[in-house]
CSV table of C-alpha atoms and ligand atoms in Angstrom, one decimal:
chain,number,residue,atom,x,y,z
W,49,MET,CA,5.5,-35.1,19.3
W,50,THR,CA,4.8,-32.3,16.9
W,51,VAL,CA,5.2,-32.1,13.5
W,52,SER,CA,6.8,-28.6,12.1
W,53,SER,CA,4.9,-27.1,9.1
W,54,ARG,CA,8.1,-27.3,7.4
W,55,GLU,CA,8.5,-31.5,7.6
W,56,THR,CA,4.9,-31.7,6.7
W,57,ALA,CA,5.2,-29.6,3.7
W,58,GLY,CA,8.2,-32.1,2.7
W,59,THR,CA,5.2,-34.5,1.9
W,60,THR,CA,3.8,-32.1,-0.5
W,61,GLY,CA,6.4,-30.2,-1.7
W,62,ARG,CA,8.1,-26.9,-1.3
W,63,GLU,CA,7.0,-24.2,0.6
W,64,ILE,CA,4.8,-21.2,-1.2
W,65,PRO,CA,5.2,-18.2,1.1
W,66,PHE,CA,2.9,-15.4,1.2
W,67,CYS,CA,5.1,-12.9,-0.6
W,68,ARG,CA,8.8,-13.7,-1.7
W,69,THR,CA,10.8,-10.1,-2.8
W,70,VAL,CA,12.2,-10.3,-5.9
W,71,ILE,CA,15.3,-7.6,-6.2
W,72,THR,CA,16.5,-8.0,-10.0
W,73,ALA,CA,19.8,-9.1,-10.7
W,74,ASP,CA,19.8,-5.7,-12.4
W,75,ALA,CA,18.5,-4.0,-9.5
W,76,GLN,CA,21.1,-5.8,-7.2
W,77,GLN,CA,23.8,-4.3,-10.0
W,78,ALA,CA,22.7,-0.7,-9.5
W,79,ALA,CA,22.7,-0.8,-5.6
W,80,GLN,CA,26.6,-2.1,-6.1
W,81,ARG,CA,27.2,0.6,-8.3
W,82,ILE,CA,26.0,3.2,-5.8
W,83,LEU,CA,27.7,1.8,-2.8
W,84,ALA,CA,30.9,2.0,-4.6
W,85,SER,CA,30.4,5.7,-6.2
W,86,GLY,CA,31.2,7.8,-2.7
W,87,TRP,CA,27.3,8.9,-2.6
W,88,VAL,CA,25.0,7.0,-1.0
W,89,THR,CA,22.2,9.2,0.3
W,90,MET,CA,19.7,11.1,-1.4
W,91,GLY,CA,21.2,12.5,-4.3
W,92,ALA,CA,21.0,12.8,-8.6
W,93,GLU,CA,20.1,9.0,-8.6
W,94,SER,CA,16.8,9.9,-6.6
W,95,VAL,CA,16.0,12.7,-8.9
W,96,ALA,CA,15.9,10.4,-11.8
W,97,PHE,CA,14.0,7.8,-10.0
W,98,GLU,CA,11.6,10.4,-9.1
W,99,GLU,CA,11.3,11.7,-12.8
W,100,GLU,CA,10.7,7.6,-14.2
W,101,PHE,CA,8.2,6.9,-11.2
W,102,ALA,CA,6.1,10.0,-12.1
W,103,ALA,CA,6.4,8.8,-16.1
W,104,TRP,CA,5.3,5.2,-15.0
W,105,VAL,CA,2.5,6.6,-13.1
W,106,GLY,CA,1.7,9.7,-15.7
W,107,ALA,CA,1.7,11.9,-13.1
W,108,ARG,CA,3.5,15.3,-13.2
W,109,HIS,CA,5.8,15.4,-10.0
W,110,ALA,CA,7.1,12.4,-7.9
W,111,VAL,CA,8.8,13.2,-4.5
W,112,ALA,CA,10.6,10.0,-3.1
W,113,VAL,CA,10.4,9.8,0.8
W,114,SER,CA,11.4,6.9,3.5
W,115,SER,CA,7.9,5.3,3.7
W,116,CYS,CA,4.0,5.5,2.8
W,117,THR,CA,3.5,6.4,6.0
W,118,ALA,CA,5.6,9.3,5.9
W,119,ALA,CA,4.2,10.5,2.8
W,120,ILE,CA,0.4,10.5,4.4
W,121,GLN,CA,1.6,12.2,7.2
W,122,MET,CA,3.2,14.6,5.6
W,123,ALA,CA,0.8,15.1,2.8
W,124,LEU,CA,-2.2,15.5,5.5
W,125,THR,CA,0.4,18.2,7.3
W,126,ALA,CA,0.8,20.3,4.4
W,127,LEU,CA,-3.2,20.5,4.5
W,128,GLY,CA,-2.6,23.0,7.1
W,129,LEU,CA,-5.9,22.0,8.9
W,130,PRO,CA,-6.5,23.2,12.6
W,131,PRO,CA,-4.9,20.7,15.1
W,132,GLY,CA,-7.5,17.6,15.9
W,133,SER,CA,-9.5,18.0,12.7
W,134,GLY,CA,-11.1,15.1,11.8
W,135,VAL,CA,-9.9,12.8,9.2
W,136,LEU,CA,-11.8,10.1,7.3
W,137,THR,CA,-10.1,6.8,7.2
W,138,PRO,CA,-11.0,3.0,6.9
W,139,THR,CA,-11.1,1.1,10.0
W,140,LEU,CA,-10.2,-1.5,7.8
W,141,THR,CA,-6.4,-0.3,6.7
W,142,PHE,CA,-3.0,-0.4,7.7
W,143,CYS,CA,-2.6,1.4,11.3
W,144,GLY,CA,0.4,2.7,9.8
W,145,ALA,CA,-1.9,4.6,7.7
W,146,VAL,CA,-4.0,5.6,10.8
W,147,GLN,CA,-0.5,6.3,13.1
W,148,ALA,CA,0.1,8.9,10.0
W,149,ILE,CA,-3.2,11.0,11.0
W,150,VAL,CA,-2.3,11.2,14.8
W,151,HIS,CA,1.2,12.1,13.7
W,152,ALA,CA,0.2,14.7,11.6
W,153,GLY,CA,-1.9,16.1,14.3
W,154,LEU,CA,-5.5,15.3,13.4
W,155,ARG,CA,-8.1,12.9,14.2
W,156,PRO,CA,-8.7,9.8,12.8
W,157,VAL,CA,-12.5,9.4,11.9
W,158,LEU,CA,-13.3,5.7,11.2
W,159,VAL,CA,-15.1,4.3,8.2
W,160,ASP,CA,-17.2,1.4,8.2
W,161,ALA,CA,-15.9,-1.3,5.0
W,162,ASP,CA,-18.4,-1.8,2.1
W,163,GLU,CA,-19.4,-5.3,2.3
W,164,HIS,CA,-18.8,-6.0,-1.3
W,165,THR,CA,-15.2,-4.2,-2.2
W,166,LEU,CA,-14.0,-4.4,1.6
W,167,ALA,CA,-13.2,-0.6,0.9
W,168,VAL,CA,-15.1,2.5,1.8
W,169,SER,CA,-18.5,3.2,0.1
W,170,PRO,CA,-20.1,7.0,-0.5
W,171,GLU,CA,-22.5,5.7,1.9
W,172,GLY,CA,-20.1,5.1,4.6
W,173,VAL,CA,-18.1,7.9,4.2
W,174,ALA,CA,-21.1,10.2,4.4
W,175,ALA,CA,-22.2,8.6,7.5
W,176,ALA,CA,-18.8,8.9,9.4
W,177,ALA,CA,-18.6,12.6,8.1
W,178,ARG,CA,-21.3,13.4,10.1
W,179,ARG,CA,-19.4,13.0,13.2
W,180,GLY,CA,-17.1,15.8,11.8
W,181,ALA,CA,-14.3,15.5,9.2
W,182,SER,CA,-12.3,18.0,7.2
W,183,ALA,CA,-10.1,15.6,5.4
W,184,MET,CA,-10.1,12.0,4.0
W,185,VAL,CA,-7.7,9.4,3.4
W,186,VAL,CA,-8.6,7.3,0.7
W,187,GLN,CA,-7.1,3.7,0.2
W,188,HIS,CA,-7.5,1.3,-2.8
W,189,MET,CA,-8.1,-1.8,-0.8
W,190,ALA,CA,-6.2,-4.5,-2.5
W,191,GLY,CA,-5.5,-2.6,-5.1
W,192,TYR,CA,-9.5,-2.4,-6.2
W,193,PRO,CA,-9.7,1.8,-7.6
W,194,LEU,CA,-12.1,3.9,-5.7
W,195,ASP,CA,-13.2,7.3,-7.0
W,196,SER,CA,-12.0,9.8,-4.8
W,197,ALA,CA,-13.9,12.9,-6.4
W,198,GLU,CA,-17.2,10.5,-5.8
W,199,LEU,CA,-16.1,9.7,-2.3
W,200,ALA,CA,-15.1,13.6,-1.4
W,201,ALA,CA,-18.5,14.8,-2.5
W,202,ALA,CA,-20.2,12.0,-0.5
W,203,ALA,CA,-18.5,13.1,2.6
W,204,GLY,CA,-19.0,16.9,1.6
W,205,ILE,CA,-15.3,17.3,1.9
W,206,PRO,CA,-13.5,19.4,-0.5
W,207,PRO,CA,-11.4,17.4,-3.2
W,208,GLU,CA,-8.1,19.0,-2.4
W,209,ASN,CA,-8.5,18.0,0.6
W,210,ILE,CA,-8.2,13.9,0.0
W,211,VAL,CA,-5.0,12.2,0.4
W,212,GLU,CA,-4.6,9.0,-1.5
W,213,ASP,CA,-3.2,5.9,0.3
W,214,ALA,CA,-1.8,4.2,-2.8
W,215,ALA,CA,-0.2,1.6,-1.2
W,216,HIS,CA,-2.2,-0.9,-2.8
W,217,GLY,CA,-3.0,1.1,-5.7
W,218,LEU,CA,0.1,0.8,-8.1
W,219,GLY,CA,-1.0,0.1,-11.5
W,220,ALA,CA,-4.8,0.1,-10.8
W,221,THR,CA,-6.5,3.0,-13.3
W,222,LEU,CA,-9.8,4.8,-12.6
W,223,ARG,CA,-12.1,5.7,-15.7
W,224,GLY,CA,-9.1,4.5,-18.0
W,225,ARG,CA,-6.2,6.9,-15.9
W,226,PRO,CA,-3.7,5.3,-13.4
W,227,VAL,CA,-4.4,6.4,-9.9
W,228,GLY,CA,-1.8,8.4,-8.8
W,229,SER,CA,-1.6,10.2,-12.4
W,230,ASP,CA,-4.4,13.0,-11.7
W,231,THR,CA,-4.3,14.3,-8.0
W,232,ASN,CA,-3.5,16.4,-5.3
W,233,ALA,CA,-1.7,13.5,-3.6
W,234,ALA,CA,-1.2,10.5,-3.6
W,235,CYS,CA,1.0,8.0,-1.5
W,236,PHE,CA,2.9,5.0,-2.6
W,237,SER,CA,4.6,2.2,-0.8
W,238,PHE,CA,7.9,0.4,-2.0
W,239,TYR,CA,8.0,-1.9,1.1
W,240,ALA,CA,9.2,-5.4,0.6
W,241,THR,CA,5.7,-6.9,-0.2
W,242,LYS,CA,4.4,-3.9,-2.3
W,243,ASN,CA,3.9,-3.9,-6.3
W,244,LEU,CA,7.2,-1.8,-6.6
W,245,PRO,CA,9.5,-3.3,-4.0
W,246,ILE,CA,12.8,-1.8,-2.9
W,247,GLY,CA,12.8,-3.0,0.5
W,248,GLU,CA,11.5,0.6,1.9
W,249,GLY,CA,10.6,3.6,0.7
W,250,GLY,CA,7.7,5.5,-0.5
W,251,ALA,CA,6.5,8.4,-3.1
W,252,ILE,CA,3.9,11.4,-3.8
W,253,THR,CA,2.4,12.0,-6.9
W,254,THR,CA,0.9,15.2,-7.4
W,255,SER,CA,-0.2,17.7,-10.1
W,256,ASP,CA,0.7,20.4,-7.6
W,257,SER,CA,3.9,22.4,-8.4
W,258,ALA,CA,3.8,24.0,-4.9
W,259,LEU,CA,2.8,20.8,-3.2
W,260,ALA,CA,5.5,19.2,-4.6
W,261,GLU,CA,8.4,21.7,-3.7
W,262,ARG,CA,6.9,22.0,-0.2
W,263,MET,CA,7.1,17.8,-0.1
W,264,ARG,CA,10.9,18.0,-0.9
W,265,ARG,CA,11.3,20.8,2.1
W,266,MET,CA,9.5,18.7,4.3
W,267,ARG,CA,11.1,15.4,3.9
W,268,LEU,CA,14.3,16.8,4.7
W,269,HIS,CA,14.2,19.2,8.3
W,270,GLY,CA,12.1,21.9,6.0
W,271,MET,CA,15.2,23.2,4.3
W,272,SER,CA,15.5,24.8,1.4
W,273,GLY,CA,15.5,23.1,-2.2
W,274,ASP,CA,18.0,20.8,-3.2
W,275,ALA,CA,19.6,20.8,0.4
W,276,TRP,CA,20.8,17.5,-0.1
W,277,ARG,CA,23.3,19.0,-2.3
W,278,ARG,CA,25.0,20.9,0.3
W,279,TYR,CA,27.9,18.0,0.7
W,280,HIS,CA,28.1,17.7,-3.1
W,281,LYS,CA,31.2,19.5,-5.3
W,282,SER,CA,28.1,22.0,-7.0
W,283,GLY,CA,26.2,22.7,-3.8
W,284,SER,CA,26.6,24.9,-1.2
W,285,TRP,CA,26.6,24.9,2.6
W,286,ARG,CA,24.0,27.6,2.9
W,287,TYR,CA,20.4,27.1,3.4
W,288,THR,CA,17.2,28.4,5.0
W,289,VAL,CA,14.7,26.5,7.0
W,290,GLU,CA,11.1,28.3,6.6
W,291,SER,CA,9.1,25.2,7.5
W,292,SER,CA,8.6,22.4,9.7
W,293,GLY,CA,9.7,19.2,8.6
W,294,LEU,CA,11.0,15.6,9.1
W,295,LYS,CA,14.0,13.3,8.5
W,296,ALA,CA,12.1,11.1,5.9
W,297,ASN,CA,14.4,11.1,2.6
W,298,PHE,CA,14.8,8.5,0.3
W,299,THR,CA,18.6,7.3,-0.8
W,300,ASP,CA,20.2,6.7,-3.7
W,301,ILE,CA,20.7,3.3,-3.0
W,302,GLN,CA,16.4,2.9,-3.0
W,303,ALA,CA,16.5,5.0,-6.0
W,304,ALA,CA,19.3,2.5,-8.1
W,305,ILE,CA,17.2,-0.3,-7.1
W,306,GLY,CA,13.8,1.4,-7.7
W,307,ARG,CA,14.8,2.6,-11.5
W,308,ALA,CA,15.9,-1.0,-12.3
W,309,GLN,CA,12.9,-2.5,-10.6
W,310,LEU,CA,10.4,0.1,-12.5
W,311,ARG,CA,12.0,-1.5,-15.5
W,312,SER,CA,9.8,-5.0,-14.4
W,313,LEU,CA,6.8,-3.7,-13.2
W,314,SER,CA,4.5,-3.5,-16.1
W,315,HIS,CA,5.5,-7.5,-16.3
W,316,TRP,CA,4.9,-7.9,-12.7
W,317,GLN,CA,1.6,-6.4,-13.1
W,318,ASP,CA,0.6,-8.6,-16.1
W,319,ARG,CA,1.4,-11.7,-14.0
W,320,ARG,CA,-0.5,-10.4,-11.4
W,321,ALA,CA,-3.6,-10.1,-12.7
W,322,ALA,CA,-3.0,-13.4,-14.6
W,323,ILE,CA,-2.7,-15.0,-11.2
W,324,ALA,CA,-5.8,-13.5,-10.2
W,325,ALA,CA,-7.9,-14.8,-13.3
W,326,ARG,CA,-6.0,-18.0,-12.7
W,327,TYR,CA,-7.2,-18.0,-8.7
W,328,ASP,CA,-11.0,-16.6,-9.7
W,329,ALA,CA,-11.1,-19.7,-12.2
W,330,LEU,CA,-9.8,-22.1,-9.9
W,331,LEU,CA,-11.8,-21.4,-6.8
W,332,ALA,CA,-14.9,-20.3,-8.3
W,333,SER,CA,-16.3,-23.8,-7.7
W,334,VAL,CA,-15.4,-24.0,-3.9
W,335,PRO,CA,-18.5,-23.9,-1.7
W,336,GLY,CA,-18.0,-21.0,1.1
W,337,ILE,CA,-15.2,-19.2,-0.6
W,338,GLY,CA,-16.2,-15.9,-2.0
W,339,LEU,CA,-14.0,-14.4,-4.5
W,340,PRO,CA,-12.5,-10.5,-4.4
W,341,PRO,CA,-14.6,-8.1,-6.5
W,342,ARG,CA,-13.6,-6.9,-9.8
W,343,PRO,CA,-13.8,-3.3,-11.0
W,344,ALA,CA,-16.9,-3.0,-13.9
W,345,ARG,CA,-14.1,-1.2,-16.4
W,346,ASP,CA,-11.0,-0.5,-14.9
W,347,ARG,CA,-8.0,-2.0,-13.9
W,348,HIS,CA,-7.2,-3.6,-10.5
W,349,ALA,CA,-3.6,-3.2,-9.1
W,350,TRP,CA,-3.9,-6.7,-7.7
W,351,HIS,CA,-1.7,-6.2,-4.9
W,352,LEU,CA,-3.6,-8.6,-2.7
W,353,TYR,CA,-5.8,-11.4,-3.5
W,354,ILE,CA,-8.4,-11.5,-0.3
W,355,VAL,CA,-10.7,-14.0,-0.1
W,356,ARG,CA,-13.6,-14.3,2.4
W,357,VAL,CA,-14.2,-17.7,4.1
W,358,ARG,CA,-17.7,-17.5,4.9
W,359,ASP,CA,-19.6,-19.8,7.0
W,360,GLU,CA,-20.8,-22.5,4.4
W,361,PHE,CA,-17.2,-23.1,4.3
W,362,GLY,CA,-17.5,-24.8,7.3
W,363,THR,CA,-13.9,-24.6,8.7
W,364,PRO,CA,-13.5,-20.8,10.5
W,365,ARG,CA,-10.8,-18.5,8.9
W,366,ASP,CA,-8.4,-19.1,11.6
W,367,ALA,CA,-7.9,-22.8,11.2
W,368,VAL,CA,-7.8,-22.2,7.7
W,369,VAL,CA,-4.3,-20.6,8.1
W,370,GLU,CA,-3.4,-23.1,10.2
W,371,ALA,CA,-4.2,-26.0,7.7
W,372,LEU,CA,-2.5,-24.1,4.7
W,373,SER,CA,0.2,-23.7,6.9
W,374,GLY,CA,0.4,-27.0,7.6
W,375,ALA,CA,0.6,-27.6,3.8
W,376,GLY,CA,3.3,-25.7,3.2
W,377,VAL,CA,1.4,-22.4,1.7
W,378,GLY,CA,1.9,-18.9,3.6
W,379,THR,CA,-1.3,-16.7,3.8
W,380,SER,CA,-2.1,-13.2,5.6
W,381,VAL,CA,-5.1,-11.3,7.1
W,382,HIS,CA,-5.6,-7.5,5.5
W,383,PHE,CA,-6.6,-6.3,7.7
W,384,ILE,CA,-7.0,-6.4,11.6
W,385,PRO,CA,-9.5,-3.3,11.8
W,386,VAL,CA,-8.0,-0.2,13.4
W,387,HIS,CA,-10.9,-0.3,16.5
W,388,HIS,CA,-9.9,-3.3,17.6
W,389,GLN,CA,-6.1,-2.3,18.4
W,390,PRO,CA,-5.9,-1.1,21.8
W,391,TYR,CA,-4.2,2.2,21.4
W,392,PHE,CA,-7.2,3.2,19.0
W,393,ARG,CA,-9.8,2.0,21.1
W,394,ASP,CA,-8.2,4.0,24.0
W,395,LEU,CA,-7.7,7.2,21.9
W,396,LEU,CA,-11.1,7.3,20.0
W,397,GLY,CA,-13.3,6.1,22.7
W,398,PRO,CA,-16.3,4.2,22.4
W,399,ASP,CA,-17.8,6.4,20.3
W,400,GLY,CA,-15.3,6.9,17.5
W,401,CYS,CA,-15.5,3.2,18.0
W,402,ALA,CA,-19.6,2.8,17.1
W,403,GLY,CA,-21.0,2.1,13.5
W,404,LEU,CA,-18.3,-0.5,11.9
W,405,ALA,CA,-20.6,-3.3,12.1
W,406,ALA,CA,-19.5,-4.6,8.5
W,407,ALA,CA,-15.6,-4.2,9.5
W,408,ASP,CA,-16.5,-6.3,12.6
W,409,ALA,CA,-18.4,-9.1,10.3
W,410,LEU,CA,-15.9,-9.1,7.3
W,411,PHE,CA,-12.6,-9.4,9.7
W,412,PRO,CA,-12.9,-13.0,10.8
W,413,GLN,CA,-13.7,-13.9,7.0
W,414,LEU,CA,-10.6,-12.3,5.4
W,415,LEU,CA,-7.8,-14.6,4.1
W,416,SER,CA,-4.9,-12.9,1.6
W,417,LEU,CA,-3.4,-15.8,-0.3
W,418,PRO,CA,0.0,-15.9,-2.2
W,419,LEU,CA,0.3,-13.3,-4.6
W,420,HIS,CA,3.9,-12.4,-6.0
W,421,PRO,CA,4.8,-12.6,-9.4
W,422,GLY,CA,7.1,-15.2,-9.0
W,423,LEU,CA,4.2,-17.8,-8.1
W,424,THR,CA,4.0,-20.8,-11.0
W,425,ASP,CA,0.7,-21.9,-12.1
W,426,PRO,CA,1.6,-25.4,-10.3
W,427,ASP,CA,2.4,-23.3,-7.1
W,428,ILE,CA,-1.2,-21.5,-7.7
W,429,GLU,CA,-3.0,-24.9,-7.9
W,430,ARG,CA,-1.6,-26.2,-5.0
W,431,VAL,CA,-2.5,-23.2,-2.9
W,432,CYS,CA,-6.0,-24.0,-4.5
W,433,GLU,CA,-6.1,-27.5,-3.7
W,434,ALA,CA,-5.0,-27.1,0.2
W,435,LEU,CA,-7.7,-24.2,0.4
W,436,ALA,CA,-10.2,-26.6,-0.7
W,437,ALA,CA,-8.6,-29.2,1.4
W,438,ALA,CA,-9.1,-27.5,4.5
W,439,ALA,CA,-13.1,-27.1,4.1
W,440,ALA,CA,-15.4,-29.1,6.8
W,441,ARG,CA,-16.8,-32.4,5.3
U,212,LIG,C1,1.9,-1.0,3.5
U,212,LIG,C2,0.7,0.4,4.0
U,212,LIG,C3,1.4,1.1,4.0
U,212,LIG,C4,2.5,1.5,4.2
U,212,LIG,O1,3.5,1.8,3.7
U,212,LIG,P1,5.1,1.9,4.3
U,212,LIG,O2,5.8,1.9,2.9
U,212,LIG,O3,5.4,0.7,5.0
U,212,LIG,O4,5.1,3.2,5.5
U,212,LIG,C5,0.1,2.1,4.0
U,212,LIG,N1,-1.0,1.8,3.9
U,212,LIG,C6,-1.4,0.7,3.2
U,212,LIG,C7,-2.8,0.0,3.0
U,212,LIG,C8,0.2,-0.5,2.8
U,212,LIG,O5,-0.4,-2.0,3.0
C-alpha cells in the first residue's frame, strides 16, 4: 500500500504549501462592493488602481492589463520593429514571456544563464546579440534586480528597446530606485503567486506619456481613449480605431482587490525579506545547498527563494522534491529552460538552442522553497529540517 503525502504529513505537522494566496478581508469586501455596484469591468476603480500602483512603484504612469504576458507582448509591439526582429530573452524564464515575443511577431534569441545570479549577464547578452537582436526582455529573476542600462550597452541595443519583465521585480530597487520607476516599459504580474496577488492581472509602468496612451488603446481593441466609458453615463457611444489592439483590459473587480492588497504590500515585502534571511541563516551550514545570490547594495524583491541542490548534497533535486513532498512541504522549480520545451526547440532550431550550457547545468540543481508572507518561523524551520534530512548520508 502506498501512503499519500498528506498522510505522511500528518505525522510531522501541517502541510506547508509552496504558495498560499492571501486575499485580505478588506480586499474581499472591496470586491463585494464592486460586484454590487452595477459596474464590474474596467472603469473608475481601475483608474484609481493605476494611480496608486504607479505611486507605490514611483512611476509616472501605470497601465493595468489582463496579465504580465499581455503587457510584454504589448510593450514589444509598441516598439514597431520589423516582423521577425530578434529579441533577447533569458532561456531560464517563464515560457509565457517567450510566447509573448512570438505573439508580437518577433523572434526570441535565447540568452544563457549566469552561474551566480541565475539571470543573464552582460557577457551572456553580448554573446547572444551576435545572433542578431534589436530588443531585449530583461527579467529580474526571483527578484534579484538587474541593470537594464548596463545590459543594453553590453548587447548593443538602444535603451528604449528594453522591455523589463518585472513579474518577479516588484519591490526590488536598483541603485536605490524601485524597479519600474524609471523605465521605458516594466511589466508586472498580479497572478496568484506573485508579490501583489490579485489572482490574475498585470500592469505596465512607463515614464513615457505617449507610450502609456498607446498601451491604453492597445489593451482595448485599439479604441480611442476612455472607450470603456461608452456604457457609462458620462461616456459617448462614439469611438475611433486607429491602431491594432488586443482584448487585454483590467476589470474593476481586480482593481478593487488590488487597491486593498496594495495597502499590505510594504509589510509583505518586509516579511519576505525576513523569511529569506531566516532561510539563509538556517541553510548556510547544510553541505551541498547553495544559497540564492544577494545584490551588494540594492534591495531584492524576494519573489522566490531558489536554492541549488549541488552534487555534494548526494540526493538529486527530483528526489529532494519527492522527499519534501512526503514531509508535507511544497516546492517548485523555476524554470524549465525554454529551449527544453518541444515547441521552442522546433521554432528556434538547433542553432537557436545552442550556447545555453550554463542553463542546462543549473536546471537540475534549482529548487524553489516556500516563500509567502503567511509562512511562520516554525514553518521555515520545518522546511529547513526536511531539506537537511533529504541529504544522502
Ligand atoms: C508569472 C510570470 C510571467 C507571466 O505573468 P502573467 O501575469 O501570469 O502573465 C512572466 N514572466 C515571469 C518571469 C513570470 O514569473
